[in-house]
Tab-separated table of C-alpha atoms in Angstrom:
chain	number	residue	atom	x	y	z
A	1	UNK	CA	-32.553	16.303	9.651
A	2	UNK	CA	-29.570	14.505	11.280
A	3	UNK	CA	-27.573	17.458	13.495
A	4	UNK	CA	-23.641	17.909	12.501
A	5	UNK	CA	-21.316	17.962	15.125
A	6	UNK	CA	-17.618	18.290	14.563
A	7	UNK	CA	-15.646	18.843	17.935
A	8	UNK	CA	-12.042	19.673	17.133
A	9	UNK	CA	-8.993	17.564	17.683
A	10	UNK	CA	-5.934	16.579	15.775
A	11	UNK	CA	-7.087	13.244	13.942
A	12	UNK	CA	-10.060	16.024	11.764
A	13	UNK	CA	-7.846	18.501	11.029
A	14	UNK	CA	-5.304	15.492	10.290
A	15	UNK	CA	-8.212	14.279	7.979
A	16	UNK	CA	-9.075	17.943	6.387
A	17	UNK	CA	-5.495	18.659	5.608
A	18	UNK	CA	-5.515	14.834	4.082
A	19	UNK	CA	-8.969	15.835	1.698
A	20	UNK	CA	-7.313	19.379	1.361
A	21	UNK	CA	-4.198	18.147	-0.253
A	22	UNK	CA	-4.997	15.319	-2.162
A	23	UNK	CA	-7.739	17.128	-4.202
A	24	UNK	CA	-4.973	19.499	-4.847
A	25	UNK	CA	-2.850	16.885	-6.160
A	26	UNK	CA	-4.919	15.133	-8.344
A	27	UNK	CA	-7.420	18.426	-9.409
A	28	UNK	CA	-4.002	20.417	-10.804
A	29	UNK	CA	-2.668	16.381	-12.414
A	30	UNK	CA	-5.556	16.370	-14.988
A	31	UNK	CA	-5.880	20.360	-15.166
A	32	UNK	CA	-2.445	21.293	-16.385
A	33	UNK	CA	-0.806	18.491	-16.929
A	34	UNK	CA	-1.217	15.155	-19.981
A	35	UNK	CA	-0.038	13.019	-16.937
A	36	UNK	CA	-3.473	10.884	-17.941
A	37	UNK	CA	-2.445	9.314	-20.971
A	38	UNK	CA	0.366	7.103	-19.335
A	39	UNK	CA	-0.038	4.256	-17.146
A	40	UNK	CA	2.042	6.206	-14.520
A	41	UNK	CA	-0.002	9.367	-14.761
A	42	UNK	CA	-3.059	7.141	-14.103
A	43	UNK	CA	-2.134	5.246	-11.408
A	44	UNK	CA	-1.038	8.165	-9.249
A	45	UNK	CA	-4.194	9.906	-10.267
A	46	UNK	CA	-6.357	7.057	-8.752
A	47	UNK	CA	-4.514	6.670	-5.898
A	48	UNK	CA	-4.711	10.784	-5.174
A	49	UNK	CA	-8.353	10.898	-5.898
A	50	UNK	CA	-8.822	7.295	-3.710
A	51	UNK	CA	-7.632	9.014	-0.964
A	52	UNK	CA	-10.336	11.953	-1.226
A	53	UNK	CA	-12.775	10.409	-2.233
A	54	UNK	CA	-12.267	8.018	0.562
A	55	UNK	CA	-11.757	10.596	2.646
A	56	UNK	CA	-14.919	12.750	2.490
A	57	UNK	CA	-16.995	9.417	3.303
A	58	UNK	CA	-15.014	9.365	6.621
A	59	UNK	CA	-15.730	12.609	7.648
A	60	UNK	CA	-19.042	12.875	5.794
A	61	UNK	CA	-20.241	9.482	8.157
A	62	UNK	CA	-18.806	10.934	11.491
A	63	UNK	CA	-20.223	14.468	10.888
A	64	UNK	CA	-23.691	12.811	10.241
A	65	UNK	CA	-23.014	11.075	13.425
A	66	UNK	CA	-23.860	7.272	11.349
A	67	UNK	CA	-21.253	5.269	12.410
A	68	UNK	CA	-23.255	2.583	13.663
A	69	UNK	CA	-25.376	2.114	10.947
A	70	UNK	CA	-22.488	1.506	8.583
A	71	UNK	CA	-22.022	-2.250	7.130
A	72	UNK	CA	-18.304	-2.474	8.145
A	73	UNK	CA	-16.182	-1.867	11.909
A	74	UNK	CA	-15.615	1.846	11.955
A	75	UNK	CA	-12.792	0.615	14.932
A	76	UNK	CA	-11.119	-0.868	11.398
A	77	UNK	CA	-12.669	0.820	8.595
A	78	UNK	CA	-11.394	4.754	8.754
A	79	UNK	CA	-7.428	3.457	10.117
A	80	UNK	CA	-7.161	0.981	7.195
A	81	UNK	CA	-8.197	3.515	4.643
A	82	UNK	CA	-6.328	5.540	5.538
A	83	UNK	CA	-3.227	3.519	5.751
A	84	UNK	CA	-4.045	2.472	2.193
A	85	UNK	CA	-4.129	6.158	1.569
A	86	UNK	CA	-0.779	6.756	3.195
A	87	UNK	CA	0.787	4.536	0.686
A	88	UNK	CA	-1.090	5.065	-2.252
A	89	UNK	CA	0.525	8.884	-1.789
A	90	UNK	CA	3.187	7.878	-1.044
A	91	UNK	CA	4.193	5.395	-4.187
A	92	UNK	CA	2.879	8.211	-5.986
A	93	UNK	CA	5.437	11.161	-4.451
A	94	UNK	CA	7.895	8.882	-5.925
A	95	UNK	CA	6.567	7.931	-9.109
A	96	UNK	CA	5.210	11.151	-10.229
A	97	UNK	CA	8.864	12.580	-10.244
A	98	UNK	CA	10.688	9.594	-11.601
A	99	UNK	CA	8.127	9.838	-14.413
A	100	UNK	CA	7.006	13.001	-15.497
A	101	UNK	CA	9.787	15.802	-13.212
A	102	UNK	CA	13.078	13.946	-13.763
A	103	UNK	CA	14.882	14.729	-16.811
A	104	UNK	CA	12.125	17.462	-17.865
A	105	UNK	CA	14.096	20.324	-19.093
A	106	UNK	CA	10.945	22.311	-20.413
A	107	UNK	CA	10.053	25.523	-18.761
A	108	UNK	CA	6.334	27.009	-18.619
A	109	UNK	CA	2.909	27.202	-16.731
A	110	UNK	CA	3.139	22.711	-17.527
A	111	UNK	CA	6.135	22.180	-15.902
A	112	UNK	CA	4.284	24.182	-12.908
A	113	UNK	CA	1.583	21.959	-12.333
A	114	UNK	CA	3.878	19.311	-12.040
A	115	UNK	CA	5.518	20.171	-9.608
A	116	UNK	CA	2.593	21.865	-7.783
A	117	UNK	CA	0.921	18.349	-7.797
A	118	UNK	CA	4.089	16.637	-6.657
A	119	UNK	CA	3.974	18.908	-4.052
A	120	UNK	CA	0.809	18.224	-2.067
A	121	UNK	CA	1.349	14.753	-2.809
A	122	UNK	CA	4.192	14.673	-0.566
A	123	UNK	CA	1.905	16.735	1.864
A	124	UNK	CA	-1.549	14.318	1.018
A	125	UNK	CA	1.584	10.988	1.989
A	126	UNK	CA	2.347	13.558	5.559
A	127	UNK	CA	-1.158	14.043	7.068
A	128	UNK	CA	-2.208	10.075	6.424
A	129	UNK	CA	0.585	9.183	7.609
A	130	UNK	CA	0.084	11.718	10.774
A	131	UNK	CA	-3.849	10.133	11.227
A	132	UNK	CA	-2.310	6.628	10.626
A	133	UNK	CA	0.103	7.609	14.313
A	134	UNK	CA	-2.923	9.631	15.795
A	135	UNK	CA	-5.487	6.122	15.135
A	136	UNK	CA	-3.073	3.696	15.987
A	137	UNK	CA	-3.374	1.300	19.036
A	138	UNK	CA	-1.196	2.754	22.572
A	139	UNK	CA	-0.186	0.689	24.921
A	140	UNK	CA	-3.298	-1.043	27.020
A	141	UNK	CA	-5.907	0.285	24.883
A	142	UNK	CA	-8.654	-2.210	24.104
A	143	UNK	CA	-9.190	-0.886	20.181
A	144	UNK	CA	-10.060	-2.675	16.543
A	145	UNK	CA	-8.122	-5.514	15.874
A	146	UNK	CA	-6.732	-2.492	11.718
A	147	UNK	CA	-5.639	-0.647	14.944
A	148	UNK	CA	-2.400	-2.677	15.809
A	149	UNK	CA	0.872	-2.857	14.723
A	150	UNK	CA	-0.067	-6.293	13.052
A	151	UNK	CA	-3.040	-5.482	11.416
A	152	UNK	CA	-1.141	-2.624	10.504
A	153	UNK	CA	1.274	-4.796	8.577
A	154	UNK	CA	-1.378	-6.889	7.174
A	155	UNK	CA	-2.163	-3.607	4.300
A	156	UNK	CA	1.231	-2.279	4.150
A	157	UNK	CA	1.662	-6.630	3.392
A	158	UNK	CA	-0.677	-6.363	0.805
A	159	UNK	CA	-0.008	-3.295	-0.828
A	160	UNK	CA	3.528	-4.419	-1.103
A	161	UNK	CA	2.591	-7.066	-3.040
A	162	UNK	CA	-0.202	-5.139	-5.509
A	163	UNK	CA	3.433	-3.257	-7.168
A	164	UNK	CA	4.796	-6.492	-7.056
A	165	UNK	CA	2.424	-7.660	-9.093
A	166	UNK	CA	2.791	-4.604	-11.083
A	167	UNK	CA	6.568	-5.543	-11.330
A	168	UNK	CA	5.929	-8.781	-12.019
A	169	UNK	CA	3.370	-8.926	-14.616
A	170	UNK	CA	5.332	-8.623	-17.972
A	171	UNK	CA	5.801	-11.156	-20.490
A	172	UNK	CA	8.284	-13.793	-19.352
A	173	UNK	CA	8.551	-12.158	-16.222
A	174	UNK	CA	8.139	-15.354	-13.776
A	175	UNK	CA	8.394	-18.018	-16.647
A	176	UNK	CA	10.526	-20.883	-17.466
A	177	UNK	CA	11.163	-21.777	-14.073
A	178	UNK	CA	9.472	-23.722	-11.545
A	179	UNK	CA	11.323	-21.572	-8.871
A	180	UNK	CA	10.066	-18.625	-10.136
A	181	UNK	CA	6.266	-19.794	-10.918
A	182	UNK	CA	6.750	-21.186	-6.789
A	183	UNK	CA	7.814	-17.036	-6.090
A	184	UNK	CA	4.425	-16.237	-7.828
A	185	UNK	CA	2.548	-18.457	-6.103
A	186	UNK	CA	3.319	-17.403	-2.558
A	187	UNK	CA	3.192	-14.120	-2.924
A	188	UNK	CA	-0.023	-14.581	-4.258
A	189	UNK	CA	-1.191	-16.987	-1.947
A	190	UNK	CA	-0.127	-14.577	0.554
A	191	UNK	CA	-1.995	-11.907	-0.936
A	192	UNK	CA	-4.897	-13.436	-0.813
A	193	UNK	CA	-4.656	-14.531	2.984
A	194	UNK	CA	-3.585	-10.786	3.879
A	195	UNK	CA	-7.094	-9.274	2.343
A	196	UNK	CA	-9.057	-11.908	4.129
A	197	UNK	CA	-8.140	-11.048	7.049
A	198	UNK	CA	-8.565	-7.346	6.825
A	199	UNK	CA	-11.894	-7.676	5.139
A	200	UNK	CA	-12.756	-10.497	7.424
A	201	UNK	CA	-12.072	-7.829	10.486
A	202	UNK	CA	-12.826	-4.777	8.674
A	203	UNK	CA	-16.488	-6.600	8.122
A	204	UNK	CA	-16.547	-7.946	11.456
A	205	UNK	CA	-17.187	-11.812	10.748
A	206	UNK	CA	-13.922	-12.564	12.486
A	207	UNK	CA	-16.587	-15.176	14.445
A	208	UNK	CA	-17.854	-16.968	11.624
A	209	UNK	CA	-14.190	-19.375	11.709
A	210	UNK	CA	-14.588	-22.638	13.525
A	211	UNK	CA	-11.342	-22.072	14.961
A	212	UNK	CA	-10.190	-19.366	17.015
A	213	UNK	CA	-9.467	-16.344	15.590
A	214	UNK	CA	-6.103	-15.367	16.797
A	215	UNK	CA	-4.743	-18.795	16.309
A	216	UNK	CA	-5.597	-18.399	12.911
A	217	UNK	CA	-3.381	-15.640	12.407
A	218	UNK	CA	-0.418	-16.772	14.362
A	219	UNK	CA	-0.247	-20.016	12.375
A	220	UNK	CA	-0.824	-17.557	8.985
A	221	UNK	CA	1.788	-15.261	9.528
A	222	UNK	CA	4.407	-18.317	10.415
A	223	UNK	CA	3.294	-19.796	7.090
A	224	UNK	CA	3.566	-16.407	5.346
A	225	UNK	CA	7.267	-16.107	7.045
A	226	UNK	CA	8.805	-19.527	5.339
A	227	UNK	CA	7.199	-19.342	2.360
A	228	UNK	CA	8.676	-15.339	2.056
A	229	UNK	CA	11.549	-16.853	2.499
A	230	UNK	CA	11.518	-19.239	0.225
A	231	UNK	CA	10.837	-16.825	-2.277
A	232	UNK	CA	13.987	-13.933	-0.410
A	233	UNK	CA	16.735	-17.028	-1.760
A	234	UNK	CA	15.091	-18.349	-4.816
A	235	UNK	CA	13.979	-15.138	-6.873
A	236	UNK	CA	17.971	-13.364	-6.550
A	237	UNK	CA	19.670	-16.450	-8.079
A	238	UNK	CA	17.322	-17.719	-10.961
A	239	UNK	CA	17.126	-14.044	-12.143
A	240	UNK	CA	21.014	-12.650	-11.290
A	241	UNK	CA	23.012	-16.012	-11.714
A	242	UNK	CA	24.144	-16.418	-15.669
A	243	UNK	CA	23.924	-20.735	-14.420
A	244	UNK	CA	20.484	-20.006	-14.558
A	245	UNK	CA	19.940	-18.063	-17.348
A	246	UNK	CA	19.610	-14.631	-15.431
A	247	UNK	CA	22.360	-10.949	-15.539
A	248	UNK	CA	23.504	-10.320	-12.809
A	249	UNK	CA	24.342	-6.218	-14.011
A	250	UNK	CA	22.319	-3.839	-15.789
A	251	UNK	CA	21.812	-3.192	-19.430
A	252	UNK	CA	23.294	0.004	-20.309
A	253	UNK	CA	19.788	0.584	-22.470
A	254	UNK	CA	18.058	1.026	-19.363
A	255	UNK	CA	19.749	4.467	-18.725
A	256	UNK	CA	17.906	5.266	-22.479
A	257	UNK	CA	14.245	5.825	-21.088
A	258	UNK	CA	11.911	6.772	-18.583
A	259	UNK	CA	10.447	4.603	-15.993
A	260	UNK	CA	12.229	0.787	-14.872
A	261	UNK	CA	12.958	-0.780	-17.472
A	262	UNK	CA	12.800	-4.998	-17.637
A	263	UNK	CA	16.080	-5.460	-14.767
A	264	UNK	CA	15.082	-2.331	-12.534
A	265	UNK	CA	11.997	-4.055	-12.410
A	266	UNK	CA	13.307	-8.047	-11.603
A	267	UNK	CA	15.478	-6.227	-9.091
A	268	UNK	CA	12.594	-3.625	-7.355
A	269	UNK	CA	10.982	-7.117	-6.666
A	270	UNK	CA	13.982	-8.876	-5.657
A	271	UNK	CA	14.062	-5.847	-3.372
A	272	UNK	CA	10.433	-5.923	-2.160
A	273	UNK	CA	9.976	-9.629	-1.675
A	274	UNK	CA	12.648	-8.582	1.033
A	275	UNK	CA	10.917	-6.184	2.103
A	276	UNK	CA	7.617	-8.051	2.916
A	277	UNK	CA	9.808	-11.086	3.904
A	278	UNK	CA	10.794	-8.444	7.327
A	279	UNK	CA	7.280	-7.276	6.995
A	280	UNK	CA	5.818	-10.839	8.139
A	281	UNK	CA	8.591	-11.319	10.659
A	282	UNK	CA	7.565	-8.546	11.924
A	283	UNK	CA	3.516	-9.295	11.783
A	284	UNK	CA	4.244	-12.972	13.259
A	285	UNK	CA	6.559	-11.223	16.379
A	286	UNK	CA	3.408	-8.939	17.073
A	287	UNK	CA	1.161	-11.242	16.813
A	288	UNK	CA	2.611	-13.439	19.035
A	289	UNK	CA	2.665	-10.625	21.963
A	290	UNK	CA	-0.893	-8.773	21.006
A	291	UNK	CA	-2.984	-10.079	23.796
A	292	UNK	CA	-5.312	-6.805	24.325
A	293	UNK	CA	-7.127	-6.815	21.295
A	294	UNK	CA	-10.149	-6.663	20.829
A	295	UNK	CA	-11.376	-8.098	17.004
């Protein structure tokens, strides 16, 4: 039997706390509330369960010393997963109170469960952020690509793109204009390429490319910046300008229902497009300066 040896460290405690907080969040939500009957609730429960299951796997592998037997790069996988878990829990910490606590005038045990789930979601978010902060590369260190700023930025880019897909998925959000269809193409192309980079790094297959991986990263980052710059300009023009069939003002009906109305989703896409443009721009700047990483 393998001998389990765990050395106490800030990274270990961050993972243990993240495991406990995520477990409490989804357990309380499933036990004392009815959030799973709504899409937003399913997203939150999935986010907490995703973090809990992955962190348990990371702890189990490191406890048993199985890092070298895993079919992934252990220099890249844990921090990639921790960054995704942070983003998932962060989104749940925003969505959960927006959909289930804001405007909720009920009291009693169910409301208490909602508050507890929200609190532990926030705690899990902090724990995962701490894990990422401890694991990320320091100047002069030779680490996996995903532990560097460009690697972490690619995780953020793919996550933001996924949120854009959720907001843009309702009917006619991008149909009707070739320009908005181009924006959708930008989101898809950049998401796929960023996901491919992450998979190649975690799967340790960056050497399979017929050209240097660093050159590919620089060329891709440059292309993504230009594409997202065009989408950042085009989307608001065709969605908020009356000349192109858009609406510059928020309808009064938007405040009568929980969650986000169609106008709010269009606005969210515009904001997130700008956020991803900034992320890709930072990615390009960091990629140009990154010379000490061993992928």
